[in-house]
Amino acid sequence: MLSLHNATNVVLRLRQNLSVWGVRAQNINIGGGVGGEIPDQNRLQYALQHIHGIGRSKAHHIVCELGVENKYVRDLSKRELYSLRELLSKYLIGNDLKKCVERDVGRLVGIQCYRGIRHVDGLPCRGQQTHTNARTRKSRPTWRGTR
């Protein structure tokens, strides 16, 4: 019978070689529940942008700090993947970033400041005009009228 630890390792290995609709994804487990699945058919700098909280400049900074050329993820060695995991663990990304932002917005709502009230009302909270713009932020549920 498999222990829980061994079963978890088996699941992680299966997820690393997961193929969905012909697109393979390599799972880089950062630890702490963050986890980041990046496609292995892309170059490292572009693939890192699939992780929530990593954009163009941060991906470029990570690749430069890692000291590897911008090669395909599938061509990375185990040592490079390990150093990438160590480097990514320093950043606030993934689920940790989402929880932090949610906690910050919850704090604003809790103290009932202007920004918190705007978040609750679903309106822009950084001073943008709402008379003609902010259509995505002001979107209301559609309702049917009688004809």
PDB file of C-alpha atoms in Angstrom:
ATOM      1  CA  MET A   1       0.000   0.000   0.000  1.00  0.00           C
ATOM      2  CA  LEU A   2       1.322   3.435  -0.915  1.00  0.00           C
ATOM      3  CA  SER A   3       1.893   5.899   1.851  1.00  0.00           C
ATOM      4  CA  LEU A   4       0.513   9.409   1.544  1.00  0.00           C
ATOM      5  CA  HIS A   5       3.972  10.852   0.838  1.00  0.00           C
ATOM      6  CA  ASN A   6       4.676   8.355  -1.955  1.00  0.00           C
ATOM      7  CA  ALA A   7       1.233   8.888  -3.462  1.00  0.00           C
ATOM      8  CA  THR A   8       1.824  12.642  -3.491  1.00  0.00           C
ATOM      9  CA  ASN A   9       5.156  12.157  -5.250  1.00  0.00           C
ATOM     10  CA  VAL A  10       3.499   9.938  -7.860  1.00  0.00           C
ATOM     11  CA  VAL A  11       0.825  12.564  -8.497  1.00  0.00           C
ATOM     12  CA  LEU A  12       3.452  15.294  -8.853  1.00  0.00           C
ATOM     13  CA  ARG A  13       5.420  13.198 -11.348  1.00  0.00           C
ATOM     14  CA  LEU A  14       2.270  12.543 -13.361  1.00  0.00           C
ATOM     15  CA  ARG A  15       1.425  16.256 -13.380  1.00  0.00           C
ATOM     16  CA  GLN A  16       4.910  17.071 -14.670  1.00  0.00           C
ATOM     17  CA  ASN A  17       4.294  15.009 -17.789  1.00  0.00           C
ATOM     18  CA  LEU A  18       0.649  16.003 -18.198  1.00  0.00           C
ATOM     19  CA  SER A  19      -0.513  16.342 -21.774  1.00  0.00           C
ATOM     20  CA  VAL A  20      -3.751  18.195 -22.409  1.00  0.00           C
ATOM     21  CA  TRP A  21      -4.847  18.760 -26.002  1.00  0.00           C
ATOM     22  CA  GLY A  22      -1.313  18.118 -27.173  1.00  0.00           C
ATOM     23  CA  VAL A  23       0.243  20.819 -24.976  1.00  0.00           C
ATOM     24  CA  ARG A  24       2.665  19.537 -22.378  1.00  0.00           C
ATOM     25  CA  ALA A  25       3.227  21.468 -19.190  1.00  0.00           C
ATOM     26  CA  GLN A  26       6.122  21.158 -16.811  1.00  0.00           C
ATOM     27  CA  ASN A  27       5.279  21.786 -13.196  1.00  0.00           C
ATOM     28  CA  ILE A  28       7.773  23.758 -11.146  1.00  0.00           C
ATOM     29  CA  ASN A  29       6.845  23.222  -7.531  1.00  0.00           C
ATOM     30  CA  ILE A  30       7.992  26.316  -5.669  1.00  0.00           C
ATOM     31  CA  GLY A  31       6.716  25.154  -2.309  1.00  0.00           C
ATOM     32  CA  GLY A  32       4.403  26.826   0.138  1.00  0.00           C
ATOM     33  CA  GLY A  33       1.383  26.014  -1.993  1.00  0.00           C
ATOM     34  CA  VAL A  34       2.384  28.482  -4.700  1.00  0.00           C
ATOM     35  CA  GLY A  35       3.261  26.078  -7.490  1.00  0.00           C
ATOM     36  CA  GLY A  36       3.554  27.315 -11.005  1.00  0.00           C
ATOM     37  CA  GLU A  37       2.853  25.406 -14.155  1.00  0.00           C
ATOM     38  CA  ILE A  38       4.812  26.721 -17.065  1.00  0.00           C
ATOM     39  CA  PRO A  39       4.622  25.365 -20.608  1.00  0.00           C
ATOM     40  CA  ASP A  40       7.797  23.571 -21.626  1.00  0.00           C
ATOM     41  CA  GLN A  41       7.505  24.369 -25.343  1.00  0.00           C
ATOM     42  CA  ASN A  42       8.209  28.067 -24.670  1.00  0.00           C
ATOM     43  CA  ARG A  43      11.405  29.871 -23.848  1.00  0.00           C
ATOM     44  CA  LEU A  44      12.067  30.488 -20.164  1.00  0.00           C
ATOM     45  CA  GLN A  45      11.473  34.240 -20.165  1.00  0.00           C
ATOM     46  CA  TYR A  46       8.079  33.884 -21.864  1.00  0.00           C
ATOM     47  CA  ALA A  47       7.079  30.776 -19.900  1.00  0.00           C
ATOM     48  CA  LEU A  48       7.678  32.480 -16.555  1.00  0.00           C
ATOM     49  CA  GLN A  49       4.994  35.010 -17.459  1.00  0.00           C
ATOM     50  CA  HIS A  50       2.374  32.248 -17.094  1.00  0.00           C
ATOM     51  CA  ILE A  51       2.846  32.439 -13.316  1.00  0.00           C
ATOM     52  CA  HIS A  52       0.552  34.954 -11.607  1.00  0.00           C
ATOM     53  CA  GLY A  53       2.604  37.944 -10.486  1.00  0.00           C
ATOM     54  CA  ILE A  54       5.433  37.653 -13.020  1.00  0.00           C
ATOM     55  CA  GLY A  55       5.361  40.038 -15.955  1.00  0.00           C
ATOM     56  CA  ARG A  56       7.841  40.945 -18.665  1.00  0.00           C
ATOM     57  CA  SER A  57      10.330  42.900 -16.600  1.00  0.00           C
ATOM     58  CA  LYS A  58      10.325  40.514 -13.635  1.00  0.00           C
ATOM     59  CA  ALA A  59      10.753  37.521 -15.977  1.00  0.00           C
ATOM     60  CA  HIS A  60      13.691  39.256 -17.670  1.00  0.00           C
ATOM     61  CA  HIS A  61      15.198  40.072 -14.269  1.00  0.00           C
ATOM     62  CA  ILE A  62      14.809  36.437 -13.123  1.00  0.00           C
ATOM     63  CA  VAL A  63      16.469  35.053 -16.268  1.00  0.00           C
ATOM     64  CA  CYS A  64      19.373  37.514 -15.908  1.00  0.00           C
ATOM     65  CA  GLU A  65      19.771  36.762 -12.204  1.00  0.00           C
ATOM     66  CA  LEU A  66      19.621  33.027 -12.885  1.00  0.00           C
ATOM     67  CA  GLY A  67      22.554  33.353 -15.256  1.00  0.00           C
ATOM     68  CA  VAL A  68      21.222  31.082 -18.003  1.00  0.00           C
ATOM     69  CA  GLU A  69      20.520  32.035 -21.569  1.00  0.00           C
ATOM     70  CA  ASN A  70      16.887  32.260 -22.576  1.00  0.00           C
ATOM     71  CA  LYS A  71      16.450  28.654 -23.676  1.00  0.00           C
ATOM     72  CA  TYR A  72      13.450  26.359 -23.841  1.00  0.00           C
ATOM     73  CA  VAL A  73      12.080  25.119 -20.529  1.00  0.00           C
ATOM     74  CA  ARG A  74      12.296  21.499 -21.680  1.00  0.00           C
ATOM     75  CA  ASP A  75      16.063  21.952 -22.157  1.00  0.00           C
ATOM     76  CA  LEU A  76      16.723  23.091 -18.576  1.00  0.00           C
ATOM     77  CA  SER A  77      18.809  20.749 -16.454  1.00  0.00           C
ATOM     78  CA  LYS A  78      17.752  19.587 -12.995  1.00  0.00           C
ATOM     79  CA  ARG A  79      20.309  21.913 -11.417  1.00  0.00           C
ATOM     80  CA  GLU A  80      18.905  24.898 -13.328  1.00  0.00           C
ATOM     81  CA  LEU A  81      15.345  23.958 -12.339  1.00  0.00           C
ATOM     82  CA  TYR A  82      16.415  23.710  -8.704  1.00  0.00           C
ATOM     83  CA  SER A  83      18.079  27.133  -8.800  1.00  0.00           C
ATOM     84  CA  LEU A  84      14.982  28.526 -10.542  1.00  0.00           C
ATOM     85  CA  ARG A  85      12.782  27.172  -7.730  1.00  0.00           C
ATOM     86  CA  GLU A  86      15.081  28.725  -5.136  1.00  0.00           C
ATOM     87  CA  LEU A  87      15.029  32.063  -6.944  1.00  0.00           C
ATOM     88  CA  LEU A  88      11.233  32.069  -7.377  1.00  0.00           C
ATOM     89  CA  SER A  89      10.705  31.278  -3.698  1.00  0.00           C
ATOM     90  CA  LYS A  90      12.045  34.774  -2.879  1.00  0.00           C
ATOM     91  CA  TYR A  91       9.195  36.480  -4.754  1.00  0.00           C
ATOM     92  CA  LEU A  92       5.580  36.943  -3.717  1.00  0.00           C
ATOM     93  CA  ILE A  93       3.804  35.172  -6.592  1.00  0.00           C
ATOM     94  CA  GLY A  94       0.936  32.806  -7.305  1.00  0.00           C
ATOM     95  CA  ASN A  95      -1.611  32.025  -4.613  1.00  0.00           C
ATOM     96  CA  ASP A  96       0.379  33.909  -1.969  1.00  0.00           C
ATOM     97  CA  LEU A  97       0.107  37.099  -4.028  1.00  0.00           C
ATOM     98  CA  LYS A  98      -3.626  36.577  -4.578  1.00  0.00           C
ATOM     99  CA  LYS A  99      -4.177  36.063  -0.833  1.00  0.00           C
ATOM    100  CA  CYS A 100      -2.136  39.171  -0.008  1.00  0.00           C
ATOM    101  CA  VAL A 101      -4.123  41.361  -2.419  1.00  0.00           C
ATOM    102  CA  GLU A 102      -7.407  39.911  -1.156  1.00  0.00           C
ATOM    103  CA  ARG A 103      -6.352  40.580   2.435  1.00  0.00           C
ATOM    104  CA  ASP A 104      -5.376  44.178   1.583  1.00  0.00           C
ATOM    105  CA  VAL A 105      -8.707  44.854  -0.142  1.00  0.00           C
ATOM    106  CA  GLY A 106     -10.532  43.248   2.795  1.00  0.00           C
ATOM    107  CA  ARG A 107      -8.705  45.581   5.168  1.00  0.00           C
ATOM    108  CA  LEU A 108      -9.761  48.603   3.107  1.00  0.00           C
ATOM    109  CA  VAL A 109     -13.358  47.393   3.114  1.00  0.00           C
ATOM    110  CA  GLY A 110     -13.203  46.724   6.857  1.00  0.00           C
ATOM    111  CA  ILE A 111     -12.081  50.219   7.804  1.00  0.00           C
ATOM    112  CA  GLN A 112     -14.655  51.677   5.379  1.00  0.00           C
ATOM    113  CA  CYS A 113     -12.302  54.123   3.734  1.00  0.00           C
ATOM    114  CA  TYR A 114     -13.052  55.683   0.341  1.00  0.00           C
ATOM    115  CA  ARG A 115     -11.136  53.020  -1.582  1.00  0.00           C
ATOM    116  CA  GLY A 116     -12.863  50.234   0.330  1.00  0.00           C
ATOM    117  CA  ILE A 117     -16.297  51.660  -0.417  1.00  0.00           C
ATOM    118  CA  ARG A 118     -15.401  51.979  -4.113  1.00  0.00           C
ATOM    119  CA  HIS A 119     -14.293  48.327  -4.121  1.00  0.00           C
ATOM    120  CA  VAL A 120     -17.611  47.263  -2.594  1.00  0.00           C
ATOM    121  CA  ASP A 121     -19.586  49.362  -5.087  1.00  0.00           C
ATOM    122  CA  GLY A 122     -17.553  47.976  -7.987  1.00  0.00           C
ATOM    123  CA  LEU A 123     -16.328  51.378  -9.124  1.00  0.00           C
ATOM    124  CA  PRO A 124     -12.802  52.578  -9.925  1.00  0.00           C
ATOM    125  CA  CYS A 125     -11.018  53.704  -6.776  1.00  0.00           C
ATOM    126  CA  ARG A 126      -8.097  55.697  -8.189  1.00  0.00           C
ATOM    127  CA  GLY A 127      -9.891  58.831  -9.305  1.00  0.00           C
ATOM    128  CA  GLN A 128     -10.878  57.901 -12.851  1.00  0.00           C
ATOM    129  CA  GLN A 129     -14.017  59.454 -14.268  1.00  0.00           C
ATOM    130  CA  THR A 130     -17.064  57.229 -14.453  1.00  0.00           C
ATOM    131  CA  HIS A 131     -19.448  59.292 -16.574  1.00  0.00           C
ATOM    132  CA  THR A 132     -18.232  57.944 -19.908  1.00  0.00           C
ATOM    133  CA  ASN A 133     -15.498  55.453 -19.042  1.00  0.00           C
ATOM    134  CA  ALA A 134     -15.001  52.560 -16.602  1.00  0.00           C
ATOM    135  CA  ARG A 135     -17.466  50.369 -18.477  1.00  0.00           C
ATOM    136  CA  THR A 136     -15.815  47.121 -17.444  1.00  0.00           C
ATOM    137  CA  ARG A 137     -15.668  48.127 -13.796  1.00  0.00           C
ATOM    138  CA  LYS A 138     -19.272  49.407 -13.796  1.00  0.00           C
ATOM    139  CA  SER A 139     -20.773  46.433 -15.622  1.00  0.00           C
ATOM    140  CA  ARG A 140     -24.120  45.534 -14.174  1.00  0.00           C
ATOM    141  CA  PRO A 141     -26.001  42.270 -14.515  1.00  0.00           C
ATOM    142  CA  THR A 142     -28.328  42.394 -17.492  1.00  0.00           C
ATOM    143  CA  TRP A 143     -32.066  42.327 -16.918  1.00  0.00           C
ATOM    144  CA  ARG A 144     -34.961  41.919 -19.262  1.00  0.00           C
ATOM    145  CA  GLY A 145     -37.523  44.590 -19.784  1.00  0.00           C
ATOM    146  CA  THR A 146     -41.023  44.013 -21.111  1.00  0.00           C
ATOM    147  CA  ARG A 147     -41.579  44.985 -24.712  1.00  0.00           C
TER     148      ARG A 147
END
